[in-house]
Tab-separated table of C-alpha atoms and ligand atoms in Angstrom:
chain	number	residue	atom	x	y	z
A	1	UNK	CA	-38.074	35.960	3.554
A	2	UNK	CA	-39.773	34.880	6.681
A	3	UNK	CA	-40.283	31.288	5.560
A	4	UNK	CA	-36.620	31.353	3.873
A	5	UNK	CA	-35.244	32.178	7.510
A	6	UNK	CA	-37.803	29.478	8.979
A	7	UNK	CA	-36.364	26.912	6.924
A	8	UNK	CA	-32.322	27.514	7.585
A	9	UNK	CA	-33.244	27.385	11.272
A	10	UNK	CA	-34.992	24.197	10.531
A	11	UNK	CA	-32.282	22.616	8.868
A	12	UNK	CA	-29.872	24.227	11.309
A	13	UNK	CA	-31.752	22.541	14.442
A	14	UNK	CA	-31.257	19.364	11.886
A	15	UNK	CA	-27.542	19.324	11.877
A	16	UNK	CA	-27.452	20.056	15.462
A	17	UNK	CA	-28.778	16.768	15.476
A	18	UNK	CA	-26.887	14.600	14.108
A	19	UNK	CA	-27.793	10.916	13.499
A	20	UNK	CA	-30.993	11.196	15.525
A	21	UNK	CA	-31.971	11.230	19.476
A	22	UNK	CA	-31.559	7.482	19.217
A	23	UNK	CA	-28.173	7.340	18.552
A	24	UNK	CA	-27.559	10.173	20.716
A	25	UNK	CA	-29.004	8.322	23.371
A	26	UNK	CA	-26.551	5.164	22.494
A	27	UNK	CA	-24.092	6.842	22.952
A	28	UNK	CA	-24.628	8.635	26.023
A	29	UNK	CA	-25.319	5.250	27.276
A	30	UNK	CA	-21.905	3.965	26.189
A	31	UNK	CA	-20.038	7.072	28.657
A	32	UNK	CA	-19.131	8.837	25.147
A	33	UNK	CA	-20.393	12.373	24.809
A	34	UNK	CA	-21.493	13.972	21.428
A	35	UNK	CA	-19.511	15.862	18.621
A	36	UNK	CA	-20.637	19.526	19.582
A	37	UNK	CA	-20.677	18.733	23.662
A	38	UNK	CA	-16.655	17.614	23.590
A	39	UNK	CA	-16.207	20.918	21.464
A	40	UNK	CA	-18.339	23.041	24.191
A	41	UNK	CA	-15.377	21.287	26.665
A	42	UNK	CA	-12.501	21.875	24.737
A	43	UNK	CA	-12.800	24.776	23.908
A	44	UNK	CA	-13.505	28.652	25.279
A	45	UNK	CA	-17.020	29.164	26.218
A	46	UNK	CA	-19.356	30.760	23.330
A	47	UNK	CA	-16.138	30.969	20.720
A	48	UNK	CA	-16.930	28.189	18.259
A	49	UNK	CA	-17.979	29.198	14.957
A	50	UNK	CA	-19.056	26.196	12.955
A	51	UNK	CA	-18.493	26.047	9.162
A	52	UNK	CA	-20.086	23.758	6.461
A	53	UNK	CA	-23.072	23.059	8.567
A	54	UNK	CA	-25.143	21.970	5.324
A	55	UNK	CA	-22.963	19.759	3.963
A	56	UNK	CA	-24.639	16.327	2.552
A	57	UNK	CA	-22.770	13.567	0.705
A	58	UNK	CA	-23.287	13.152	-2.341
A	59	UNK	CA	-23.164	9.188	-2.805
A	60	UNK	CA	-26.291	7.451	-4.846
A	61	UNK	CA	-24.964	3.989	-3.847
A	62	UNK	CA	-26.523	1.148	-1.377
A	63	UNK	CA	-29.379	3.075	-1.196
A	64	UNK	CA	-27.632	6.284	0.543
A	65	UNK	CA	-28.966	8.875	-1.526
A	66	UNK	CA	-31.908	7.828	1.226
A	67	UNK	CA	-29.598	8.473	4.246
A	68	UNK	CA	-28.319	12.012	4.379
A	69	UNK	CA	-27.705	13.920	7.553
A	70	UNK	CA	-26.512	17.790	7.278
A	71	UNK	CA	-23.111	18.004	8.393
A	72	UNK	CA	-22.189	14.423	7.327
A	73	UNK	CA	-20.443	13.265	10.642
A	74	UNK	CA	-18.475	16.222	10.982
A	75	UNK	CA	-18.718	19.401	12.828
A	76	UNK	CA	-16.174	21.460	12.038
A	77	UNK	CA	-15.423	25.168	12.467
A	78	UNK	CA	-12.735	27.187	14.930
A	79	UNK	CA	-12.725	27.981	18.065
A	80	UNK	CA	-10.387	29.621	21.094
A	81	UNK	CA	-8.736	27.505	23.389
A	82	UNK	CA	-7.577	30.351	26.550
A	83	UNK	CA	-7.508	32.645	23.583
A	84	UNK	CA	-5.464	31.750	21.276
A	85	UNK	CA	-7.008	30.264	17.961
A	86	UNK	CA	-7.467	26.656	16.541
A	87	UNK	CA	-8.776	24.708	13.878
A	88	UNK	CA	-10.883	22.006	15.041
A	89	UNK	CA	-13.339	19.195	13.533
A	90	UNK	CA	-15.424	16.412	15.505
A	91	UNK	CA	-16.407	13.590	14.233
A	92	UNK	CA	-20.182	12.625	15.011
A	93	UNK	CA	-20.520	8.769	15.369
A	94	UNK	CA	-23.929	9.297	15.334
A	95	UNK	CA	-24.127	9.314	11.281
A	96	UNK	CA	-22.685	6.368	9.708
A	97	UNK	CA	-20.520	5.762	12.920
A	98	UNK	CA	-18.326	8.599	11.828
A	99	UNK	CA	-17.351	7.494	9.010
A	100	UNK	CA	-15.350	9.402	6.101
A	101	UNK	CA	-17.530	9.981	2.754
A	102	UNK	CA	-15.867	12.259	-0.043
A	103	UNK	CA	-17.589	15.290	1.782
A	104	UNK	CA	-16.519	14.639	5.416
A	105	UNK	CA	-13.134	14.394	4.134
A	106	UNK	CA	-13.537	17.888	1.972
A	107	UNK	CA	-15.152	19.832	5.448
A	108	UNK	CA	-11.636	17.966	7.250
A	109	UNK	CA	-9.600	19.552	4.417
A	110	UNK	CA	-10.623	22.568	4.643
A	111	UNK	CA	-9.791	23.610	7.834
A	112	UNK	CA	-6.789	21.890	7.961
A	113	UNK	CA	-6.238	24.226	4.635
A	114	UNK	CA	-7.000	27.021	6.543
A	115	UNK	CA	-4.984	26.324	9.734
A	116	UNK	CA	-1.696	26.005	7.267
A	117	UNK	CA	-2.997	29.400	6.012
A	118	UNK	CA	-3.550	31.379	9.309
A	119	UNK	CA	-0.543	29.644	11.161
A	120	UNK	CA	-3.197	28.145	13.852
A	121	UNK	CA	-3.045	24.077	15.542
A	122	UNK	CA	-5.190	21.835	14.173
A	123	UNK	CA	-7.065	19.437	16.802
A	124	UNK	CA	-9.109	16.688	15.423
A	125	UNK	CA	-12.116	14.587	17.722
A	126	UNK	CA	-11.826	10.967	16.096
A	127	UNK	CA	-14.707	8.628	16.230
A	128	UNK	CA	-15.136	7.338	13.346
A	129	UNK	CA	-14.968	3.369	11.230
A	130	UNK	CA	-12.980	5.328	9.115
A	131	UNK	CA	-14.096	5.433	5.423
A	132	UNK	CA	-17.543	5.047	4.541
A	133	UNK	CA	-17.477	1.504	3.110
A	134	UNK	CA	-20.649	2.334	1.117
A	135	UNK	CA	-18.675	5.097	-0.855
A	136	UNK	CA	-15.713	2.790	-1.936
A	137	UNK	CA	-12.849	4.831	-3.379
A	138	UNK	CA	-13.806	7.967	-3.433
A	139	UNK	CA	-13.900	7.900	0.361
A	140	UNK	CA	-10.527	5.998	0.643
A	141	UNK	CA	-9.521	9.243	-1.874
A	142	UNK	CA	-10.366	11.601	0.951
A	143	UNK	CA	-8.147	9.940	3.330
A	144	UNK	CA	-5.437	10.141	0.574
A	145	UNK	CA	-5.888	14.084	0.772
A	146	UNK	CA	-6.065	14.323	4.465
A	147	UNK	CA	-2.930	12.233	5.129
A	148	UNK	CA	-1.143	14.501	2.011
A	149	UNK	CA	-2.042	17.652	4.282
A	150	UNK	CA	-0.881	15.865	7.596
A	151	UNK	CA	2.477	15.584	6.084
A	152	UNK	CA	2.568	19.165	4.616
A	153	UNK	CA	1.173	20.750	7.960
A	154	UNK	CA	3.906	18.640	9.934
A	155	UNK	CA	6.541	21.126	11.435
A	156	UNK	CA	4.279	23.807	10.485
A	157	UNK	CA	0.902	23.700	12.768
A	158	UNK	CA	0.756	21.788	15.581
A	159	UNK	CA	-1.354	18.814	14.868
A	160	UNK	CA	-3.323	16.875	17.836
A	161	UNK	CA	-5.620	14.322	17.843
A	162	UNK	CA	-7.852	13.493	20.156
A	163	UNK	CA	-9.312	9.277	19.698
A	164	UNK	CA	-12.886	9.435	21.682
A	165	UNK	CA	-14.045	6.228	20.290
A	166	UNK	CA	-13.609	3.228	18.248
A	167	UNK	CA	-11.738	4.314	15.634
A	168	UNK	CA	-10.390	2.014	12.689
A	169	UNK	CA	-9.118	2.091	8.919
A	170	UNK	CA	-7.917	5.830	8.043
A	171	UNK	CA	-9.640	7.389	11.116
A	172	UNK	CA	-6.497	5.674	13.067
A	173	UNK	CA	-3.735	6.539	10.340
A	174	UNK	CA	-4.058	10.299	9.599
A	175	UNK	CA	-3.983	10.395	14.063
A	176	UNK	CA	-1.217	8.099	14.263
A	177	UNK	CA	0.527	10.632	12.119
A	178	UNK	CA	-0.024	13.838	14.308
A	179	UNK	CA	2.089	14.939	16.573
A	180	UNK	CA	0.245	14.380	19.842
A	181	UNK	CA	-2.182	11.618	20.449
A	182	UNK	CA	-4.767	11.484	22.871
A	183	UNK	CA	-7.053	8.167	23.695
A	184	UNK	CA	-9.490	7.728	26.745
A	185	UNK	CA	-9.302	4.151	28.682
A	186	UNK	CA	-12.236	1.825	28.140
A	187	UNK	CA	-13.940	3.809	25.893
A	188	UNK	CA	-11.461	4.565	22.966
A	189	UNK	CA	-9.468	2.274	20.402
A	190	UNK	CA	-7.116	2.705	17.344
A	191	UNK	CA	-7.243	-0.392	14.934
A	192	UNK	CA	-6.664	-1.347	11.165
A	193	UNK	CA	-10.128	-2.941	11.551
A	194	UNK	CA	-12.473	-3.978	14.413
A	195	UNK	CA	-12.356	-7.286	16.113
A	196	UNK	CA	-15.324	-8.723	14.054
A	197	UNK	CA	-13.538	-8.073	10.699
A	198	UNK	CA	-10.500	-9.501	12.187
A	199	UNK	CA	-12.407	-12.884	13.517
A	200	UNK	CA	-14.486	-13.205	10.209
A	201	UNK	CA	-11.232	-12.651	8.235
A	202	UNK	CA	-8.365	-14.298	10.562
A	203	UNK	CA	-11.188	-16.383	12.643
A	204	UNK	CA	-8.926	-15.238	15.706
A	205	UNK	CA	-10.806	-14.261	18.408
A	206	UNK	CA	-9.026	-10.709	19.885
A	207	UNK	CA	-11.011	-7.678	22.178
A	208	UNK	CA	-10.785	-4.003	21.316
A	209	UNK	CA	-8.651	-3.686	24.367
A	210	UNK	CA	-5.833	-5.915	23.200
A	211	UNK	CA	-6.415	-4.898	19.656
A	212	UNK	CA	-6.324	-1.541	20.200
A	213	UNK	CA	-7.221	0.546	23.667
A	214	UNK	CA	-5.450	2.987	25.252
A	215	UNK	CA	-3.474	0.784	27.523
A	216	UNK	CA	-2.385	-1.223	24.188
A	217	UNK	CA	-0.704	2.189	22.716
A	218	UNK	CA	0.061	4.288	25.624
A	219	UNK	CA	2.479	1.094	27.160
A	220	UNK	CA	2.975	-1.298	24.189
A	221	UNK	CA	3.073	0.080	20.813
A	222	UNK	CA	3.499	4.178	21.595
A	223	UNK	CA	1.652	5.372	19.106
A	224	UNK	CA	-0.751	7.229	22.237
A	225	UNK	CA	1.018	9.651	23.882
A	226	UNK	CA	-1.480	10.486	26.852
A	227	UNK	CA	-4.100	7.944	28.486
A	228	UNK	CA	-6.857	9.411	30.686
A	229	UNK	CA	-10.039	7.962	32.827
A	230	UNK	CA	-12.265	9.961	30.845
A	231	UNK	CA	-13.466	12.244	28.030
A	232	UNK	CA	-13.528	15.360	29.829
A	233	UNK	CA	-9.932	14.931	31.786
A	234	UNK	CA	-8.739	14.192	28.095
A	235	UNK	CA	-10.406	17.442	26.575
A	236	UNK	CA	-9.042	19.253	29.723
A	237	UNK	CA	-5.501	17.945	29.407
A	238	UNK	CA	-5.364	18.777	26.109
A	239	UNK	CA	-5.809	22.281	26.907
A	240	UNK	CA	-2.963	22.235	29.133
A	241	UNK	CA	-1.302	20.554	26.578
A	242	UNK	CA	-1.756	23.660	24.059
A	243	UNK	CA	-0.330	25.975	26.652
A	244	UNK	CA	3.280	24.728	26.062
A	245	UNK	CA	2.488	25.240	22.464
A	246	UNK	CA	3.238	28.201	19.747
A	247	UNK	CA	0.048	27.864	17.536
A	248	UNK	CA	2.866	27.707	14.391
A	249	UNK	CA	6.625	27.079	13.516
A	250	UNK	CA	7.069	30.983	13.709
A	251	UNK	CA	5.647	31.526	17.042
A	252	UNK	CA	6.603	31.761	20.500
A	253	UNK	CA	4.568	29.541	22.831
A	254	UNK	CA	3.067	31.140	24.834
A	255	UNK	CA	5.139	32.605	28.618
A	256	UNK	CA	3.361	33.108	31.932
A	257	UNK	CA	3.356	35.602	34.278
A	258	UNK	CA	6.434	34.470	36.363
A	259	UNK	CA	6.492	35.983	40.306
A	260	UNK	CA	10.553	36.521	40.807
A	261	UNK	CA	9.608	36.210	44.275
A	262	UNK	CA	8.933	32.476	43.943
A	263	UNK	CA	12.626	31.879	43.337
A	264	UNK	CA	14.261	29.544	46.196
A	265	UNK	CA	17.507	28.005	46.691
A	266	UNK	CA	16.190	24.698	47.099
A	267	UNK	CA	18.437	22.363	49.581
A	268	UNK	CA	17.032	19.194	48.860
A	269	UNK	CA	18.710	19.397	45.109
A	270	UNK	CA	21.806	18.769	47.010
A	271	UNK	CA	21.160	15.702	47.904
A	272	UNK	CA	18.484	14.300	45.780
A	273	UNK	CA	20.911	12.838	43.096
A	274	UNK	CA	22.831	9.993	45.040
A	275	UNK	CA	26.402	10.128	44.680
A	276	UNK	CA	27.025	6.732	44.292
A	277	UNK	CA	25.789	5.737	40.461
A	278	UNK	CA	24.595	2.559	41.385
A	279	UNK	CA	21.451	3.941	43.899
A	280	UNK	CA	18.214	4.819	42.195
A	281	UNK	CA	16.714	8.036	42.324
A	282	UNK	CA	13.737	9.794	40.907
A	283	UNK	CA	14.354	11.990	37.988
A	284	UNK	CA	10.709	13.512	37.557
A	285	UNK	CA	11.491	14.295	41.288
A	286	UNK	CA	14.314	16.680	39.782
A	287	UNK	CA	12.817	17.724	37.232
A	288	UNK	CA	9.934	19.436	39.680
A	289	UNK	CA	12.346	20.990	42.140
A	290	UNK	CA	13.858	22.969	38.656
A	291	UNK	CA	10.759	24.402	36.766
A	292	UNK	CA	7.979	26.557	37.819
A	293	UNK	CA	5.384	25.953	40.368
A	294	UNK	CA	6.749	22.061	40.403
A	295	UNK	CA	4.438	21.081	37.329
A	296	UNK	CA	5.713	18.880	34.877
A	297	UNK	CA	3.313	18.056	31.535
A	298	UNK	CA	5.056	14.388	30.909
A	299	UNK	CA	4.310	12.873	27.380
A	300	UNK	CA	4.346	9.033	26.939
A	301	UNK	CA	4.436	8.497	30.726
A	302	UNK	CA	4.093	4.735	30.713
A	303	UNK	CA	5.895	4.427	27.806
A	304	UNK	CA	9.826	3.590	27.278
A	305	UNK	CA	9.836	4.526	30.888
A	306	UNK	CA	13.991	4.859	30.538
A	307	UNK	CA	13.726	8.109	29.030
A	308	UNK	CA	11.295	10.464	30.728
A	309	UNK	CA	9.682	13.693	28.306
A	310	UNK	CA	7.529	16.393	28.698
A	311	UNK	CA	7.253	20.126	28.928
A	312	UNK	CA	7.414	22.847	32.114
A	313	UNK	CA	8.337	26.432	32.357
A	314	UNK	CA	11.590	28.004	33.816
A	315	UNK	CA	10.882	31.204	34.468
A	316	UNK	CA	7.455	32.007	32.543
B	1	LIG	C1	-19.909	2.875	7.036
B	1	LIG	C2	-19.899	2.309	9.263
B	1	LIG	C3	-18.491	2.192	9.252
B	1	LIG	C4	-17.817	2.425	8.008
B	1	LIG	C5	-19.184	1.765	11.260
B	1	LIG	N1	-20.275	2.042	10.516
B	1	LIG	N2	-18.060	1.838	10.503
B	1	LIG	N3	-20.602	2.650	8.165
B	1	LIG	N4	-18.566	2.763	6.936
B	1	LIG	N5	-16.471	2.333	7.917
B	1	LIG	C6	-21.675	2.074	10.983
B	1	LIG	C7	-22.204	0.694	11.335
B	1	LIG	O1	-22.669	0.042	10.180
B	1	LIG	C8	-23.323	1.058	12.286
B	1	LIG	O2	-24.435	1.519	11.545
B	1	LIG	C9	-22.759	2.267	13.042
B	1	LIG	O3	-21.726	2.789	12.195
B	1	LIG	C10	-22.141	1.896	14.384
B	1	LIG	O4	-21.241	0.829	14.185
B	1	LIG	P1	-21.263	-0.486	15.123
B	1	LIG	O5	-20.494	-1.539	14.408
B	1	LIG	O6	-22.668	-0.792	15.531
B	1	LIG	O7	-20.454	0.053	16.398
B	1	LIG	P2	-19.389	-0.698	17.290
B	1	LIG	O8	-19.882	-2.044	17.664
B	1	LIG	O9	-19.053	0.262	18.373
B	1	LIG	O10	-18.103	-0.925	16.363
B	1	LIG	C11	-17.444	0.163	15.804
B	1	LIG	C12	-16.370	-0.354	14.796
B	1	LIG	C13	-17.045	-1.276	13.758
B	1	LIG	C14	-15.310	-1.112	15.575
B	1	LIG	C15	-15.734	0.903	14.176
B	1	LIG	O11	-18.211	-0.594	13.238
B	1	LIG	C16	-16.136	-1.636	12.623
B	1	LIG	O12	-15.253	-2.468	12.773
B	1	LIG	N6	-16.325	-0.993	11.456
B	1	LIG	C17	-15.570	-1.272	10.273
B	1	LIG	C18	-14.274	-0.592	10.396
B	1	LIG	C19	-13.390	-0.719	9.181
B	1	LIG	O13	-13.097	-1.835	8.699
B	1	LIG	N7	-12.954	0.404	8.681
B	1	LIG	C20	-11.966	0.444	7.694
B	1	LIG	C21	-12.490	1.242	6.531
B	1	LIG	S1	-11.236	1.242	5.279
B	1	LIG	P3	-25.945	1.259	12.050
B	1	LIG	O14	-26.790	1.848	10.948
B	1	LIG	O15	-26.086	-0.209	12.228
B	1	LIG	O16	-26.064	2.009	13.330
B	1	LIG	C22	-10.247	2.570	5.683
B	1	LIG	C23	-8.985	2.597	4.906
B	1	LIG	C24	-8.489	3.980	4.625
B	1	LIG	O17	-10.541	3.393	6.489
B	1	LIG	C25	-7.295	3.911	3.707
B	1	LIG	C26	-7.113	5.164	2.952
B	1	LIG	C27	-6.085	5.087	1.877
């Protein structure tokens, strides 16, 4: 029994980590952080419980049955985010660069499954190449089931993902259709394929920025609804983001503690909107004066800046 329990903290401490110190290491260097340490940020202290932390693929190809990591690039599991429950996977870009295999996209699957089930969000950590080349179609088969349970969770879950890297192929199209996309500046990209496909292919010469960073979709294309400087203002914003939320289509999101005492007649809304139509003004700058504590959660700031969106509370 002893050596039984020896060997599942063994292989445990494996998973834990990941593609190896190297990699790790690479990483760190590049200002990403791991799979498990943007979990430990995003959500409530101590409340992760990891599923499926065995998991190898299952591929005999190209010499893979040689490379196998437990896990396979994906931690996945749930956690609490002030609370209130979600379902949640990172993607480790430590193991094949995050890439999909046939069991990466089951462990995906299966929480998703289970979020539909227990009427919880589901947040996904991209960074990932997207399918595992090596695999062929049974990988491109798993994105074909994740996008299938993308559509059928849409208007039921919320669905949020989170791009922490360079992501490309599938690992770009289940996010782009979520319902809130977060991408980090410098560090993270969304693209069909990476610039070195695209020169060997189209011999035109493009960088991940223009091809795909966060400026790219938070101002051009709109596919990125929030841009921030770094991982851990991303991870924190999308916690704020999840307190406007109801974790499913039959909840209430969640109110606040309102102090009636707070309430002001506020004299500068009198004269804030010009009354000639052809002087500018500041909506935002309405917007604040009319919900709580003057904070206002936009989405798609710098995009289509004619129309401005977001989310606030009036009175809790
Ligand atoms: C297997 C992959 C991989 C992939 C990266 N890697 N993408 N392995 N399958 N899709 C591996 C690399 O071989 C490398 O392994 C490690 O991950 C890190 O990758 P690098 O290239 O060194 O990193 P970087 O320079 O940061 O570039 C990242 C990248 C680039 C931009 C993502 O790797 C790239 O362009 N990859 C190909 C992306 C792609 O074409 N994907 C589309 C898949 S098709 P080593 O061992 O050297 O460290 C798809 C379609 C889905 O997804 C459609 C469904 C219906």
């Amino acid at each position: 029994m002893h050596d039984k329990i020896a060997e599942l903290r063994e292989k445990r401490e494996l998973s834990r980590q990941g593609g190896g110190k190297d990699k790790l290491a690479k990483q760190h260097q590049q200002g990403k952080l791991s799979a498990r340490e943007r979990l430990e940020l995003l959500l409530d202290e101590g409340s992760f419980e990891e599923i499926d932390v065995f998991v190898k693929h299952r591929s005999k190809d190209f010499g893979l049955e040689k490379q196998t990591f437990y896990g396979d690039g994906v931690v996945t599991g749930f956690g609490t985010i002030e609370g209130r429950p979600v379902a949640v996977y990172s993607q480790d870009f430590t193991v094949f660069g995050g890439s999909l295999s046939e069991t990466h996209a089951e462990k995906i699957c299966k929480v998703m499954k289970m979020a539909m089930k227990t009427g919880i969000p589901v947040i996904g950590l991209n960074d990932s190449g997207g399918a595992r080349i090596q695999e062929g179609v049974v990988s491109l088969g798993g994105y074909a089931d994740i996008f299938l349970l993308n559509t059928l969770a849409s208007g039921v879950v919320p669905q949020i993902s989170v791009v922490l890297g360079p992501c490309a192929g599938g690992a770009v199209y289940s996010p782009a259709i979520t319902d809130f996309v977060f991408m980090v500046k410098n560090s993270s990209y969304m693209f069909v394929t990476g610039p070195n496909v695209v020169k060997t292919v189209t011999h035109e010469e493009v960088t991940f920025e223009d091809l795909g960073g966060a400026e790219t979709h938070s101002v051009k294309s709109g596919v990125a609804h929030f841009a921030f400087d770094n991982e851990i203002e991303t991870l924190m914003n999308v916690r704020h983001l999840m307190e406007y939320l109801p974790l499913n289509f039959k909840d209430k999101p969640l109110s606040k503690t309102f102090n009636k005492g707070t309430l002001r007649r506020d004299e500068r809304l009198n004269s804030i909107v010009p009354d000639t139509a052809n002087k500018p003004y500041d909506i935002k700058e309405v917007i604040k004066l009319l919900v709580d504590e003057e904070i206002f959660f936009e989405v798609h700031a710098n995009y289509a800046e004619n129309i401005v969106c977001g989310f606030a509370r009036m009175g809790g």
